[in-house]
XYZ file of C-alpha atoms in Angstrom:
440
model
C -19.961 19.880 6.981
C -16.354 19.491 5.568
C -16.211 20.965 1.725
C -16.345 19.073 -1.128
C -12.793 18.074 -1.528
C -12.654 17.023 1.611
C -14.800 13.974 0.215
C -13.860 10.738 -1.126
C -14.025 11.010 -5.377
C -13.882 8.468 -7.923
C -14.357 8.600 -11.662
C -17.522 9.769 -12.994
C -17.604 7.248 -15.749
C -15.527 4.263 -17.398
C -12.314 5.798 -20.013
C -9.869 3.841 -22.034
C -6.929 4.198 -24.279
C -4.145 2.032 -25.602
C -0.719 2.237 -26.155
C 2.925 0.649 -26.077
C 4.048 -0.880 -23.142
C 7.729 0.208 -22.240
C 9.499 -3.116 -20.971
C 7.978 -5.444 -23.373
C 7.122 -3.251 -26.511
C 3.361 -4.603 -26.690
C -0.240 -2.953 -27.473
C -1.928 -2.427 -24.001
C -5.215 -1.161 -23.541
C -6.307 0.659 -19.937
C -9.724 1.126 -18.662
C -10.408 3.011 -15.657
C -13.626 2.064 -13.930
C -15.700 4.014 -11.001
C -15.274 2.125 -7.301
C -17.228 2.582 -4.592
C -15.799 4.149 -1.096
C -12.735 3.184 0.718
C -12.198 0.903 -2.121
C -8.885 2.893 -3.184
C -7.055 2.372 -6.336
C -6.943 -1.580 -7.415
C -5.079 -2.562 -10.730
C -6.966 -5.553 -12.755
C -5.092 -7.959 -14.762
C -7.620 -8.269 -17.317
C -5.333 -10.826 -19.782
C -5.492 -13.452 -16.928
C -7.739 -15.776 -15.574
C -10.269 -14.746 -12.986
C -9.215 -11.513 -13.565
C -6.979 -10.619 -10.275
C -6.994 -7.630 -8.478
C -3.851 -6.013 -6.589
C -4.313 -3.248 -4.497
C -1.742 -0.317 -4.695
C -0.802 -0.236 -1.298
C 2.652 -0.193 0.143
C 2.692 -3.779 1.493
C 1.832 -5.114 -2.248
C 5.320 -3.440 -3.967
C 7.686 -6.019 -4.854
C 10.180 -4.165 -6.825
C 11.793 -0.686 -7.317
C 14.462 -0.788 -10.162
C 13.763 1.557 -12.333
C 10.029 1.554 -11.590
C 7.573 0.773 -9.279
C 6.032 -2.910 -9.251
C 3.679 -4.227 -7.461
C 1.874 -8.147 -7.161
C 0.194 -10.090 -4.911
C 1.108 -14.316 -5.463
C 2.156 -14.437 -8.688
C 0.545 -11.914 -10.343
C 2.412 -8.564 -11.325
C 1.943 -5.098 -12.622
C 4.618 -3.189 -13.804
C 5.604 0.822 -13.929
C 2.542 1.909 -12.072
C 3.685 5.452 -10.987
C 2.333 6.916 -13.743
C -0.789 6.186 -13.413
C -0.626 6.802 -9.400
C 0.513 9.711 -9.695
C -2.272 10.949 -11.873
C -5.191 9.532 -10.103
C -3.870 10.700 -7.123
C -2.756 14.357 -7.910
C -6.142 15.002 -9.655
C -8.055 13.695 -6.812
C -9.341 10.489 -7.413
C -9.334 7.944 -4.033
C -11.064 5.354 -5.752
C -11.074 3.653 -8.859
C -10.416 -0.210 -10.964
C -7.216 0.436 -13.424
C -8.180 -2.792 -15.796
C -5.333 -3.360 -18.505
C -4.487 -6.673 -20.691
C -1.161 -6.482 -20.107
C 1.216 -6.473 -17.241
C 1.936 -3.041 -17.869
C 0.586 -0.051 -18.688
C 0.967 1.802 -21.626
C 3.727 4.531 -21.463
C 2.834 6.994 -23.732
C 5.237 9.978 -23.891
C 6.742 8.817 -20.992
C 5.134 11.623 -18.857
C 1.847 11.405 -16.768
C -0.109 13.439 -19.655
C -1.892 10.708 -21.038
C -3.306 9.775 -17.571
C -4.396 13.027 -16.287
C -6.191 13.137 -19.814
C -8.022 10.233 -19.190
C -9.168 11.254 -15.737
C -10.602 14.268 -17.731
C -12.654 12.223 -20.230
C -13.540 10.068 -17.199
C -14.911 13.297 -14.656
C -14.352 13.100 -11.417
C -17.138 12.198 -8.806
C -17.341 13.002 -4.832
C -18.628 10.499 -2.657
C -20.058 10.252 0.720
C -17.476 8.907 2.866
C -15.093 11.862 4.151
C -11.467 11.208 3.102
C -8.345 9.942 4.952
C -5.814 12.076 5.619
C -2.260 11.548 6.908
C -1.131 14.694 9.072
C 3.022 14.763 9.444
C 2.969 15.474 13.196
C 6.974 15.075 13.793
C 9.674 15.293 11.310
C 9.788 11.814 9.060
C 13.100 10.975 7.643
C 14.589 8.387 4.816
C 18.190 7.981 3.902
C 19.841 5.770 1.510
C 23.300 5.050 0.348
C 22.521 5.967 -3.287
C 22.649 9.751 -1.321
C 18.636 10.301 -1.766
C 17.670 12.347 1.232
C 13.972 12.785 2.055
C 12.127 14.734 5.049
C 8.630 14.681 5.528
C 7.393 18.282 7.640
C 4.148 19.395 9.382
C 2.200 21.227 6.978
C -1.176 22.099 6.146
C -0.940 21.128 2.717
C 0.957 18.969 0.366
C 3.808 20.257 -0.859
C 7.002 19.240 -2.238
C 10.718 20.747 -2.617
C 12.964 18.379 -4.571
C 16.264 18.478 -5.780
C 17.348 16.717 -8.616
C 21.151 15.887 -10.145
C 22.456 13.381 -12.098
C 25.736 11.292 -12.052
C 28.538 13.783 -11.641
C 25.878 16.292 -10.749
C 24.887 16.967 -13.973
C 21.993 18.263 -14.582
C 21.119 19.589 -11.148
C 17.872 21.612 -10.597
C 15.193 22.411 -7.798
C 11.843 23.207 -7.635
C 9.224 23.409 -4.587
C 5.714 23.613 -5.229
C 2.459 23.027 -3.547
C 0.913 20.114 -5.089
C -3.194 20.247 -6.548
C -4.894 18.868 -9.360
C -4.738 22.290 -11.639
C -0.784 22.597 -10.561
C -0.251 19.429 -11.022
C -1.842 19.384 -14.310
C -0.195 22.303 -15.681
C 3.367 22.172 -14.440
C 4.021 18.171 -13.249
C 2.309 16.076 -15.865
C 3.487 16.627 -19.203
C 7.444 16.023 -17.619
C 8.320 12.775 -19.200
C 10.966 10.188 -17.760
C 14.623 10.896 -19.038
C 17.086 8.252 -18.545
C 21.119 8.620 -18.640
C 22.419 6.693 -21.675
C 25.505 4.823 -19.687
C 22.410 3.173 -17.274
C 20.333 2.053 -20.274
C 22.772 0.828 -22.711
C 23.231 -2.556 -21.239
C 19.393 -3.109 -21.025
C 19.351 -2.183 -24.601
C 22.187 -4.704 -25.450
C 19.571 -7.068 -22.919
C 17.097 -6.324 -25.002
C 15.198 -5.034 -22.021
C 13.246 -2.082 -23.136
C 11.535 -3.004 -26.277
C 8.796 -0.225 -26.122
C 11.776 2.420 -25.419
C 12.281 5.571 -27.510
C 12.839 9.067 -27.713
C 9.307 9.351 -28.346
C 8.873 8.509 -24.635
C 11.636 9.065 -22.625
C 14.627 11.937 -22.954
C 17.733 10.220 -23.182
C 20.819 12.181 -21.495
C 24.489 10.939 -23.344
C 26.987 13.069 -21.827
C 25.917 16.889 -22.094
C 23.667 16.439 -24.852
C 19.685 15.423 -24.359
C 18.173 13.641 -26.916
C 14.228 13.488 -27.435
C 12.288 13.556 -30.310
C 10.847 17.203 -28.974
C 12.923 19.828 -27.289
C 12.503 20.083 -23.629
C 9.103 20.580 -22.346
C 10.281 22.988 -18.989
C 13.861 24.162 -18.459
C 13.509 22.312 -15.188
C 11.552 19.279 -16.663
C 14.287 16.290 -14.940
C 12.985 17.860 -11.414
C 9.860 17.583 -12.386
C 9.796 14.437 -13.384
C 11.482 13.277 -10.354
C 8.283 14.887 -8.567
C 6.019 12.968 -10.278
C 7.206 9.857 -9.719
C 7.000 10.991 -5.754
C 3.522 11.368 -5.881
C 3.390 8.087 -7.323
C 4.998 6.282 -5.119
C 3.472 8.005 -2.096
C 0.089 6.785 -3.912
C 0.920 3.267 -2.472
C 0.404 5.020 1.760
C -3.807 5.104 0.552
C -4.324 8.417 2.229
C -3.973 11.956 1.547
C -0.718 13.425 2.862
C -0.785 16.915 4.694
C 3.035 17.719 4.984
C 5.809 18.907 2.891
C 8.269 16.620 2.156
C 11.640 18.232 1.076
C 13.495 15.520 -1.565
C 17.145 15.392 -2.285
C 18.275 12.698 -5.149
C 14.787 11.034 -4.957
C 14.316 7.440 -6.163
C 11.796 4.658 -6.225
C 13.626 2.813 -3.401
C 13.770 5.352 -1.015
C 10.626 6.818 -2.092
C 9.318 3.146 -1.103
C 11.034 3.588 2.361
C 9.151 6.386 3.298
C 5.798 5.300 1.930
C 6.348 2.301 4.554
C 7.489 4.913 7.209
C 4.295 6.494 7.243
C 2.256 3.684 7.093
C 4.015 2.136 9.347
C 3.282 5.498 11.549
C -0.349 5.285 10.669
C -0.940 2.069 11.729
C 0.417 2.978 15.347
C -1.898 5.754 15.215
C -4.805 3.621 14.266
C -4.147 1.139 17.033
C -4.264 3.912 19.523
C -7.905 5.501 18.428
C -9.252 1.908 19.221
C -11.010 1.711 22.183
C -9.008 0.149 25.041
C -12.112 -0.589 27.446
C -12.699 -4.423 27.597
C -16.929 -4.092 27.177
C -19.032 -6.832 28.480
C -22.430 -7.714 27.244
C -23.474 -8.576 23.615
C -20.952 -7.093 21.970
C -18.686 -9.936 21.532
C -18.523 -13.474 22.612
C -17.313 -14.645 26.327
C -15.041 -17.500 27.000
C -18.061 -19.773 26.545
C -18.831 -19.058 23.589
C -15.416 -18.622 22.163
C -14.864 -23.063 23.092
C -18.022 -23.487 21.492
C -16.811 -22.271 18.017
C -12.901 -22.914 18.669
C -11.810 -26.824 19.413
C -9.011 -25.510 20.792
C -8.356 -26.243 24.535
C -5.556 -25.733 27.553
C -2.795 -24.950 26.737
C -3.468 -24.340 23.366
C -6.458 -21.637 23.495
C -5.310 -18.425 22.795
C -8.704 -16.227 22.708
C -10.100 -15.270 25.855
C -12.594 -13.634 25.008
C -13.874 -11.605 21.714
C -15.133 -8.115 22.827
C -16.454 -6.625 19.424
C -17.738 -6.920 15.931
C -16.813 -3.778 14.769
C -18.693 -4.677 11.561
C -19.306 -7.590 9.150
C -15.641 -8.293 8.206
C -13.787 -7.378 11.618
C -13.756 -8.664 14.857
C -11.287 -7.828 17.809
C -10.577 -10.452 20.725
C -8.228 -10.033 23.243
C -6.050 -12.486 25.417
C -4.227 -11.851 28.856
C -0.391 -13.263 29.265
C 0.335 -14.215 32.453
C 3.718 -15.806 34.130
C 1.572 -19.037 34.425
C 1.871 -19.679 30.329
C 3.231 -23.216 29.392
C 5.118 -21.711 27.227
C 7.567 -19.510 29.651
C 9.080 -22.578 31.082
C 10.978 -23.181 28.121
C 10.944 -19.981 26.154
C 13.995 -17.885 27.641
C 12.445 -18.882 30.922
C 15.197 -16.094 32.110
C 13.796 -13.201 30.552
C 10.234 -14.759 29.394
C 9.041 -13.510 26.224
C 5.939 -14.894 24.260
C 6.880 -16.874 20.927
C 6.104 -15.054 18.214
C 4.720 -18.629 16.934
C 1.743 -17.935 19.944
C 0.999 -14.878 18.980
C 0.290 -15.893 14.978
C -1.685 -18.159 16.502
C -3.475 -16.021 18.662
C -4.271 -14.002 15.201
C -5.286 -17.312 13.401
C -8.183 -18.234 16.097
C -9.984 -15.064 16.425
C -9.839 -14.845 12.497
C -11.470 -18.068 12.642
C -14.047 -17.142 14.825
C -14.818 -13.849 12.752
C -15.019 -16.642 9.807
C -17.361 -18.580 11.854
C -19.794 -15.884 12.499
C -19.897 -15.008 9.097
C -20.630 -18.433 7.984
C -22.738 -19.046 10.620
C -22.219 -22.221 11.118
C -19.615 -24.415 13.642
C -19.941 -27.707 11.282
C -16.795 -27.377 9.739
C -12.991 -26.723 11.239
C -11.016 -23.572 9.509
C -7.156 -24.753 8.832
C -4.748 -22.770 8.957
C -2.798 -22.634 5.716
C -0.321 -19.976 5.258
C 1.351 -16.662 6.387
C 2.355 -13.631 4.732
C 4.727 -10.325 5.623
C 4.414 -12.067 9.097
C 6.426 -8.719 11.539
C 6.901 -8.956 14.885
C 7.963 -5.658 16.144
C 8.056 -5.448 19.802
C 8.167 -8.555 22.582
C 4.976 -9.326 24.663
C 5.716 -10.298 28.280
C 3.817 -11.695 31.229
C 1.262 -8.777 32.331
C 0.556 -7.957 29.130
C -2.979 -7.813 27.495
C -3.028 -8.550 23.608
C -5.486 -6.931 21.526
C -6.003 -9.470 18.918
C -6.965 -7.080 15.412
C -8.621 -9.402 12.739
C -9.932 -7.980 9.206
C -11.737 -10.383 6.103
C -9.593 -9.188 3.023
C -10.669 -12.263 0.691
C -12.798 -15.403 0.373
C -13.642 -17.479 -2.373
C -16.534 -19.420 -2.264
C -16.939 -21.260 1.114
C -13.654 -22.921 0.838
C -10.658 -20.419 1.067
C -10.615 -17.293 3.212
C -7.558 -14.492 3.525
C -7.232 -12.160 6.791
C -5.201 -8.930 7.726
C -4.562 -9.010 11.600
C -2.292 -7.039 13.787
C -1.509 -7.413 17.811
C -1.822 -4.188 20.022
C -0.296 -4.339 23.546
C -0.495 -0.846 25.112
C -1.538 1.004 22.363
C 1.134 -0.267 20.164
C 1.583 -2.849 17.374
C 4.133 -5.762 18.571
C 2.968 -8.364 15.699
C 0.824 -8.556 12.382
C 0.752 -10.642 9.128
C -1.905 -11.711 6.747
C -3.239 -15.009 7.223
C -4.820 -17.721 4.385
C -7.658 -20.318 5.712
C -9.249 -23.186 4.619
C -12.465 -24.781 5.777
C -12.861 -28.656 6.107
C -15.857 -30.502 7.679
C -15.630 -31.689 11.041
């Protein structure tokens, strides 16, 4: 039996506490709730209607300037790295972060508040073991801001950063191993400092309303202005450390590896986050199962055209092989020279559209849809497609594992699906796909 930590944990019980937001200088309140296993960290706009949920997970960040935002549609939530960082570094997988505001409170602009609440909260295992991401090569992330980042095989999570500031002011390092107590005593309490050249014309914008010295350290030349002296020596470097482990947050599983951090920033702290999951979902494709089963575990071609009105040349489903449980479904589909489509698609180097293959994803979603409405009375229409990839071409002799997952329906009307192509035991297309259903 693996030891405790090596569980999933969420909060033992529901905390709140209330404070200025940083962008827009307004009274928010938090609330972190208890979730259930492999629910992960979910922020809830509480101030809207219905109440939406985004999930903090790497494909759901829209921005990095200055902070780390993330939405799904419309809906946004602002500076969440904070708040990452803390559930994360004190161990907490899964939890609701409700708030009435599109951002949360900022306190003293370090991650102390949040680790506090966690505290008040507890922190509960669960039953599920937890999910780990194990560096196996070296990872690495560049950008042209000079932030240099290198993820290594390690045991545990660690993290050596350097931090300097324009001219190289203000340079420091620090390398540390990374668990709650550490964490908690030496990472939290270092609160965001800005540079007073980069935040003077959002002042003159009148961008930073909830902005003070009571929550940030503001650097104006060689002089660093807070309302308290300086928390650590080092406290910049810390800082910048926190805001890692925030930002990693958004991967969804535990990382074992040391990642060594020049210049970090949200941007290319972003660009590694999608790295690794990126990695991990190439990894995930490969534990699946490659054996096409026969028997009851899936639906034959038969069955498929009994659910599917699709016909020749437009049936891309051959056959669905498993259920792997209520919500997901894999089919599968060989591509042979003889496709329609090859005549006219490069028909000198034939490749399949990556058109085909959305579609391909669309109609075994459907017929996971269908199974779990049991029914065939009404048609499911496809309606839209987001972060459609296609990463590598699909050409005749290939077989296409066809990955479908139920992330969202409402009511019996609208349903939303995650789905991903595997063609020898590598993605080459995914997006998330939005149905509705119409009677036939």
């Amino acid at each position: 039996m693996a030891s405790t930590h090596e569980f999933q944990h969420t909060v033992g019980k529901t905390a709140s506490f209330s404070g200025t937001a940083l962008h827009t200088g307004e009274k928010v309140s938090l609330k972190l709730h208890p979730a259930s296993p492999d629910h992960g960290i979910k922020f809830k706009r509480k101030d809207l209607q219905d109440e939406p949920t985004i999930d903090a997970r790497i494909n759901n960040l829209k921005t990095v300037e200055r902070a780390t935002t993330i939405g799904e549609g419309s809906v946004r939530v602002h500076t969440v790295e904070h708040v990452l960082a803390a559930l994360w570094a004190m161990g907490v997988d899964n939890a609701i972060v409700e708030m009435d505001a599109n951002e949360p409170p900022i306190g003293d602009g370090s991650a102390q508040p949040y680790v506090d609440l966690v505290k008040k909260a507890g922190v509960a295992a669960q039953e599920e073991p937890r999910k780990f991401f194990d560096v196996r090569d070296p990872m690495h992330v560049e950008s042209k801001t000079g932030a240099l980042l290198v993820l290594l095989p390690d045991d545990k999570f660690r993290i050596s950063c350097t931090q300097a500031g324009p001219d190289n002011r203000f340079a420091q390092f620090l390398s540390t191993e990374i668990t709650p107590a550490i964490f908690e005593r030496t990472i939290a309490p270092a609160r965001t400092f800005v540079y007073y050249e980069d935040v003077q014309p959002l002042m003159e914008k009148n961008l930073i309303k909830g902005g003070s010295l009571e929550n940030a350290i503001v650097v104006r030349g060689e002089a660093v202005l807070s309302k308290e002296p300086l928390r650590f020596a080092d406290e910049f470097v810390r800082h910048k450390i926190l805001d890692v482990i925030g930002d990693l947050a958004l991967v969804g599983r535990r990382i074992r590896g040391h990642l060594v951090a020049v210049k970090p920033g949200h941007a290319a702290n972003a660009d590694l986050a999608r790295s690794i999951s990126r990695e991990q979902a190439q990894r995930s494709a490969l534990s699946v199962t490659r054996a096409v089963p026969r028997g009851d575990g899936g639906f034959d071609t038969d069955a498929v055209m009994q659910i599917l009105p699709h016909r020749f040349p437009f049936l891309m489903v051959d056959r669905i092989i498993s259920f792997e449980s209520e919500t997901k479904c894999v089919g599968v589909k060989t591509v042979t020279i003889n496709e329609p489509f090859f005549q006219g698609h490069f028909p000198g180097h034939p490749v399949m559209p990556g058109v085909m293959q959305v579609e391909a994803m669309a109609q075994v979603a459907s017929i996971l849809l269908f199974k779990l409405a049991k029914t065939t009375s009404r048609i499911g229409y496809f309606m839209s497609a987001d972060g459609v990839k296609f990463r590598k071409p699909v050409l005749p002799g290939d077989t296409i594992f066809i990955h479908a997952e139920l992330t969202k329906s409402r009511g019996e009307r609208l349903a939303k699906a995650k789905c991903h192509c595997v063609v020898n035991d590598a993605v080459v297309s995914e997006g998330e796909l939005m149905f509705t259903f119409l009677d036939r």
